Tab-separated table of C-alpha atoms in Angstrom:
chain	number	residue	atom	x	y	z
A	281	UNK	CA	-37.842	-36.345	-30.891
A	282	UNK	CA	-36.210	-32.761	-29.750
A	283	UNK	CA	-34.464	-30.329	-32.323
A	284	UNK	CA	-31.275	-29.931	-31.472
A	285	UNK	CA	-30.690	-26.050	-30.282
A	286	UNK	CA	-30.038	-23.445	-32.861
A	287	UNK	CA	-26.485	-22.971	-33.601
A	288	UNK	CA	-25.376	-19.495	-32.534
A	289	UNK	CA	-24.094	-16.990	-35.685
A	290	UNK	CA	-20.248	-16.655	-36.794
A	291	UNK	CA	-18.443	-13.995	-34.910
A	292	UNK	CA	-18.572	-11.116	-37.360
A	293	UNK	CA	-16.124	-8.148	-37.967
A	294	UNK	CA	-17.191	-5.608	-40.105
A	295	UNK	CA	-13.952	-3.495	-40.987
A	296	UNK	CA	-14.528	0.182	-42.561
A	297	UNK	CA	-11.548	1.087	-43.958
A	298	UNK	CA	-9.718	2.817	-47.090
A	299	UNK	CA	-7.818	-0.287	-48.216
A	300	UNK	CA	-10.609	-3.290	-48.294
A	301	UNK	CA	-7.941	-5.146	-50.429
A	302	UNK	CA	-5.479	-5.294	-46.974
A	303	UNK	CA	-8.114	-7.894	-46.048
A	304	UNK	CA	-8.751	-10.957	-44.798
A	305	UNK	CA	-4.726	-10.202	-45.448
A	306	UNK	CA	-2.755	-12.893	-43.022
A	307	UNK	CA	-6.362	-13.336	-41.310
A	308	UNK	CA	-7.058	-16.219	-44.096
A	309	UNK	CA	-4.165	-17.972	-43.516
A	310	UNK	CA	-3.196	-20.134	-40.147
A	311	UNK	CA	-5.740	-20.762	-37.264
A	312	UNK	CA	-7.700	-17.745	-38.319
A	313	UNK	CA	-7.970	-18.781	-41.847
A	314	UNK	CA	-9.138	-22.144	-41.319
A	315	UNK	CA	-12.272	-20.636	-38.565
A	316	UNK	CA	-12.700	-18.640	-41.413
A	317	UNK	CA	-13.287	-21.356	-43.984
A	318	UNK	CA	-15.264	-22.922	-41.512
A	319	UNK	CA	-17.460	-20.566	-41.142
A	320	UNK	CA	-16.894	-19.880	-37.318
A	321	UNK	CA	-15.971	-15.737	-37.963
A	322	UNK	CA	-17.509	-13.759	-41.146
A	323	UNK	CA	-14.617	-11.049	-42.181
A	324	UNK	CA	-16.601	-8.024	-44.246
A	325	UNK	CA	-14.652	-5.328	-45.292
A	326	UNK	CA	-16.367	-2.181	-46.617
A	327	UNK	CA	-14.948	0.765	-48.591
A	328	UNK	CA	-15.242	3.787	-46.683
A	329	UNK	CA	-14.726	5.602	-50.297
A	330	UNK	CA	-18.327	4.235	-51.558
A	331	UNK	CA	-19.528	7.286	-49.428
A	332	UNK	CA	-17.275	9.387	-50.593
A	333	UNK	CA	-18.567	13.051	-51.681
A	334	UNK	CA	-18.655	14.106	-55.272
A	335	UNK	CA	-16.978	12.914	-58.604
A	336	UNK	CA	-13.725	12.032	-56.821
A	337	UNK	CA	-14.976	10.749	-53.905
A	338	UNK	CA	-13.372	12.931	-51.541
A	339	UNK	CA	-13.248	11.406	-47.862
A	340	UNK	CA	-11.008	13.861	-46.170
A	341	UNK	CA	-10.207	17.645	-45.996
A	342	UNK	CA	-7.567	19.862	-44.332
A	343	UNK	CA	-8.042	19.943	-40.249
A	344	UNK	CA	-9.966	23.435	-38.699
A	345	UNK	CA	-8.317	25.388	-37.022
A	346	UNK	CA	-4.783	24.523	-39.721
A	347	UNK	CA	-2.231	22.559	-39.265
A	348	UNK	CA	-0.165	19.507	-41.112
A	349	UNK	CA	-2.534	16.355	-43.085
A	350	UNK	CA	-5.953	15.957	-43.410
A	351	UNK	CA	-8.885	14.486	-41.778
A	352	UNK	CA	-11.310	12.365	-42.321
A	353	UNK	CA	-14.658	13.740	-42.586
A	354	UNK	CA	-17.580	13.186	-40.208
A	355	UNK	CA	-19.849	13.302	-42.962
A	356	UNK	CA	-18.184	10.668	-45.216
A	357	UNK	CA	-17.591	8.085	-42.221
A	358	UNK	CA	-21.391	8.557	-40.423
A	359	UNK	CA	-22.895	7.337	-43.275
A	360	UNK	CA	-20.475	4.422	-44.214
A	361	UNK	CA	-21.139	3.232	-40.487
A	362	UNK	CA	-24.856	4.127	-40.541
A	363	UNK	CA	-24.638	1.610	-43.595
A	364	UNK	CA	-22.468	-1.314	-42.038
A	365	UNK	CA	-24.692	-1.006	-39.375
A	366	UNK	CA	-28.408	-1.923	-38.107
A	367	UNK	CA	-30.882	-0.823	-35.543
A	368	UNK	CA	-30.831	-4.032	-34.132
A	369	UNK	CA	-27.124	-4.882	-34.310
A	370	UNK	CA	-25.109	-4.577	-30.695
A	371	UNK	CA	-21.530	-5.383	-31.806
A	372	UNK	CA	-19.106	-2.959	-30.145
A	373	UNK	CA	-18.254	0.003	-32.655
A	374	UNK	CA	-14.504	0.454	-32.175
A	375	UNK	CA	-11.975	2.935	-34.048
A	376	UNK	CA	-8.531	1.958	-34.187
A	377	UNK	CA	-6.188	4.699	-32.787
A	378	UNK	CA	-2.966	5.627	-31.227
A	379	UNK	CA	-4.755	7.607	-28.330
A	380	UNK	CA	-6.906	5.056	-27.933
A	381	UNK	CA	-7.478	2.696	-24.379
A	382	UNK	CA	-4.579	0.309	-24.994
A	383	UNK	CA	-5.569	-3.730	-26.041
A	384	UNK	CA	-5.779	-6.000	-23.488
A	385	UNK	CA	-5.992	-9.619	-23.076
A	386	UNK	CA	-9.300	-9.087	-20.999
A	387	UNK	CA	-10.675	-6.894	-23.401
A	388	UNK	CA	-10.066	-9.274	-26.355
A	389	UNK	CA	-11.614	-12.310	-24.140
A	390	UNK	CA	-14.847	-9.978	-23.691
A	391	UNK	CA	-14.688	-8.817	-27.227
A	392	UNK	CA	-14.072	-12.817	-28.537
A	393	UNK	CA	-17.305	-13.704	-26.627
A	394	UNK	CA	-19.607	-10.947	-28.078
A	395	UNK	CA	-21.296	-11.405	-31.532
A	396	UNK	CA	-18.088	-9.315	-33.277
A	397	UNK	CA	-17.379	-5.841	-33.760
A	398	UNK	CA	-17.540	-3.037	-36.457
A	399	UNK	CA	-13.924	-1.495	-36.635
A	400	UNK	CA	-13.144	1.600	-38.020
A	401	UNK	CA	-9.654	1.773	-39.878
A	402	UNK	CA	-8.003	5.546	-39.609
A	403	UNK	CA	-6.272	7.473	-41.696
A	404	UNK	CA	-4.447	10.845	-42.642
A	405	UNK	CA	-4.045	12.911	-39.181
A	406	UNK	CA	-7.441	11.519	-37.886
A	407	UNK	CA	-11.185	10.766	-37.822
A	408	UNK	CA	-13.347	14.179	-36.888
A	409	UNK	CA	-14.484	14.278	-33.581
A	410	UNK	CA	-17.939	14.620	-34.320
A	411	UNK	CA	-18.206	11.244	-35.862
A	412	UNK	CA	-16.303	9.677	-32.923
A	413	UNK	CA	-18.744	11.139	-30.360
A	414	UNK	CA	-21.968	10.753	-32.741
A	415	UNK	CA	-21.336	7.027	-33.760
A	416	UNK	CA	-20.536	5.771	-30.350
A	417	UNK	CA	-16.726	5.007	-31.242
A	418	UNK	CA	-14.647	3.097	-28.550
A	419	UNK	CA	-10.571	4.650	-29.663
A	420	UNK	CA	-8.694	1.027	-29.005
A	421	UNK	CA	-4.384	1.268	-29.029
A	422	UNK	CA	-2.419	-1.562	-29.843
A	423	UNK	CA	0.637	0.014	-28.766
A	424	UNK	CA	2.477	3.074	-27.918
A	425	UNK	CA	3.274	4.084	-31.031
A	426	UNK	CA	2.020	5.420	-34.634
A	427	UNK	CA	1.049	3.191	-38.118
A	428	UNK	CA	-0.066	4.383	-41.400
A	429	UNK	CA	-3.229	3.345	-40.704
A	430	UNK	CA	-5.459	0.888	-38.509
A	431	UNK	CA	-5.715	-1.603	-41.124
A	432	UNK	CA	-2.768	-3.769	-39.206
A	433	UNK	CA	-3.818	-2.620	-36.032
A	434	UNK	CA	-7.494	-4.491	-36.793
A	435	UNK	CA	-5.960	-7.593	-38.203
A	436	UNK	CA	-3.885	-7.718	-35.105
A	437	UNK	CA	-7.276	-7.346	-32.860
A	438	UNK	CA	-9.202	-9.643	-34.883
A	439	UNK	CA	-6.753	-12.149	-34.597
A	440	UNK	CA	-6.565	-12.361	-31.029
A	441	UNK	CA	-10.264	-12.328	-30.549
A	442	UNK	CA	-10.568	-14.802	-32.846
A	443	UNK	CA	-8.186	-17.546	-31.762
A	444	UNK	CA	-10.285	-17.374	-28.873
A	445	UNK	CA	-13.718	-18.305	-30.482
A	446	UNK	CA	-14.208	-22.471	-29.396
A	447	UNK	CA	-12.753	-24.521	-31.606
A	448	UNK	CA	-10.733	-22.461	-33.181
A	449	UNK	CA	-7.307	-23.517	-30.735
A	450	UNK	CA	-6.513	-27.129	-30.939
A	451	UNK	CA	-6.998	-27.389	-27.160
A	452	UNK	CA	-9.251	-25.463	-25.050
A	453	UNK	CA	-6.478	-25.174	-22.433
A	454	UNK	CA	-3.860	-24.451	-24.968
A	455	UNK	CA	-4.484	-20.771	-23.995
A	456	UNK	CA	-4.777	-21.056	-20.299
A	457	UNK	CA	-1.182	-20.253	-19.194
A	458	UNK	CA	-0.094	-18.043	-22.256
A	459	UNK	CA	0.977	-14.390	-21.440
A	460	UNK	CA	-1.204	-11.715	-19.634
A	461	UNK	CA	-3.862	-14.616	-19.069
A	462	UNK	CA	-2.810	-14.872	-15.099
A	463	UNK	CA	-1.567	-10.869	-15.248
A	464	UNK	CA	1.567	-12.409	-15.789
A	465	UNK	CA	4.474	-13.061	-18.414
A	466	UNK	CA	4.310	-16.832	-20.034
A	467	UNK	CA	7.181	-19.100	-18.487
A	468	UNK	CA	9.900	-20.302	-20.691
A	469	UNK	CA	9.013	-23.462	-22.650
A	470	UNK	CA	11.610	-26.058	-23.957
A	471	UNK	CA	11.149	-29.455	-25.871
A	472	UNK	CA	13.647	-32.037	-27.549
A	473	UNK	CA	17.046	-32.374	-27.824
A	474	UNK	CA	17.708	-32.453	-24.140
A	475	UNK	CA	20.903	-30.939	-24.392
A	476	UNK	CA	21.990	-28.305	-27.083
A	477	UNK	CA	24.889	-26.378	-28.078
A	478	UNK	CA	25.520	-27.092	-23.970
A	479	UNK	CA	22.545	-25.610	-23.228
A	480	UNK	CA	20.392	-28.204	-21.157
A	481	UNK	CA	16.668	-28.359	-20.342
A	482	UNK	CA	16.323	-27.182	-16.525
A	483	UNK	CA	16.304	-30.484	-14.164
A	484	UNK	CA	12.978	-29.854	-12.553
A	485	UNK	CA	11.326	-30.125	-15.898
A	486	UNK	CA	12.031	-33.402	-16.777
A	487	UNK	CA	12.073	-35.000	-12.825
A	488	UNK	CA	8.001	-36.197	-13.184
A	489	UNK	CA	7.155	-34.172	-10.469
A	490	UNK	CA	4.138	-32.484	-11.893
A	491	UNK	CA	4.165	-29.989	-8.400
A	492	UNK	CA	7.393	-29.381	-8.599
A	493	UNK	CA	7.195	-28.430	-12.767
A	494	UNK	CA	4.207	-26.089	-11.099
A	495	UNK	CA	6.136	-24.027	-8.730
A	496	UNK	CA	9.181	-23.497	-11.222
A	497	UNK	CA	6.679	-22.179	-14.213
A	498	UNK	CA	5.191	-20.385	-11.605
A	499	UNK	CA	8.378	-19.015	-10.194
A	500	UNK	CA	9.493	-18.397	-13.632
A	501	UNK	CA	6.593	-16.408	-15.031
A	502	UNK	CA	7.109	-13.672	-11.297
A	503	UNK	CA	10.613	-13.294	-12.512
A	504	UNK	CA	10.445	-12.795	-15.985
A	505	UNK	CA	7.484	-9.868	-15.217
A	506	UNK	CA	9.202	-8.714	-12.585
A	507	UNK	CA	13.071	-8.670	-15.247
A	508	UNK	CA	10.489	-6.968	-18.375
A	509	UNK	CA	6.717	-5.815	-17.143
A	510	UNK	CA	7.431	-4.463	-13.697
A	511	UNK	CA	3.979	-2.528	-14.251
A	512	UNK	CA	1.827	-5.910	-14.206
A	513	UNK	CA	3.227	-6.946	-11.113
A	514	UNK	CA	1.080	-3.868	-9.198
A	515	UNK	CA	-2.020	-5.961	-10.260
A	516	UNK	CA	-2.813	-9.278	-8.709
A	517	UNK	CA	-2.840	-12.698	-10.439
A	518	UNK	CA	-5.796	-12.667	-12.597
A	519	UNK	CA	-6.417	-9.200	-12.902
């Protein structure tokens, strides 16, 4: 009689951050809350401030060289990673920032495949360089523009990596067509009534032909890149 094969770990995220209370937030509730309960993702979140210096803790101080906020010290953030951290462990180290390389789809399928990530939660003006360059940090964008903090910025990458992990979707397929998965926009989607407020499901979609309903989501997905994300339709299908 054969043992069955060792079950491969949970997909782990280890989240440095400020605010450990912010999580796992919405993470415990929905799809991701239920892979959590399961057991398929571990969420730890660690308190940057344990590493704080002296009776206050201190974790920031004003920026060299002058100039508005504070930053978060090098010295304060090395050793809170050094300590969420082994020699052994090869999850990405990633820091979430606005001047960061901006989230994709692709990126969260590779991260989503991986054993997790360690994700580093800014704050005040910024992280010191130093730390950034000596810890190996990856600077990851959600989105052109500024938040308090990267505490929603991580939920919103964990939650797209995780939906991803098997299982975790009702269907394997379910994500197959969604948006940026082809380098394209989702097509529109419609269900019962057929008609409503004289608005009527298009034809095509309810004729049976299953290569006909093909072409039109097709069609539909070029045109509604081409009407809102002109700049995905420079890269090919896929891409």
């Amino acid at each position: 009689m054969t043992n069955p094969p060792p079950s491969a770990p949970p997909w782990r995220a280890t989240i440095l951050t400020l605010y450990p209370e912010m999580f796992p937030g919405p993470l415990g509730a929905s799809l991701s809350g239920s892979a959590l309960a399961r057991g398929d993702w571990v969420c730890e979140a660690r308190d940057i401030r344990e590493h704080g210096l002296g009776r206050h803790r201190s974790v920031d101080d004003n920026p060299a060289g002058g100039g508005a906020g504070m930053v978060l010290r090098c010295d304060v953030l090395g050793p809170a990673i050094d300590a969420a951290t082994g020699p052994d462990d090869a999850r990405p180290r990633l820091l979430m920032s606005p001047r960061g390389k901006p989230l994709t789809q692709a990126r969260v399928r590779a991260l989503s495949a991986g054993p997790g990530a360690l994700i580093v939660c800014g704050r005040f003006e910024g992280v010191d360089e130093r730390v950034i360059a000596g810890r190996a940090l990856e600077e990851v964008s959600i989105g052109d523009y500024v938040l308090s903090g990267g505490e929603i910025a991580a939920i919103t990458l964990i939650d797209a990596c995780v939906r991803l992990l098997p299982g975790v979707m009702g269907k394997a397929a379910s994500g197959d067509e969604e948006s940026f998965e082809g380098g394209r926009l989702e097509y529109p989607h419609y269900t019962r009534p057929r008609d409503w407020e004289g608005r009527t499901i298009p034809e095509v979609l309810t004729g049976g032909d299953h290569g006909a309903i093909r072409a039109w989501r097709r069609a539909e997905s070029e045109r509604i890149t081409a009407e809102r994300r002109p700049d995905l339709m420079a890269r090919p299908r896929g891409g």
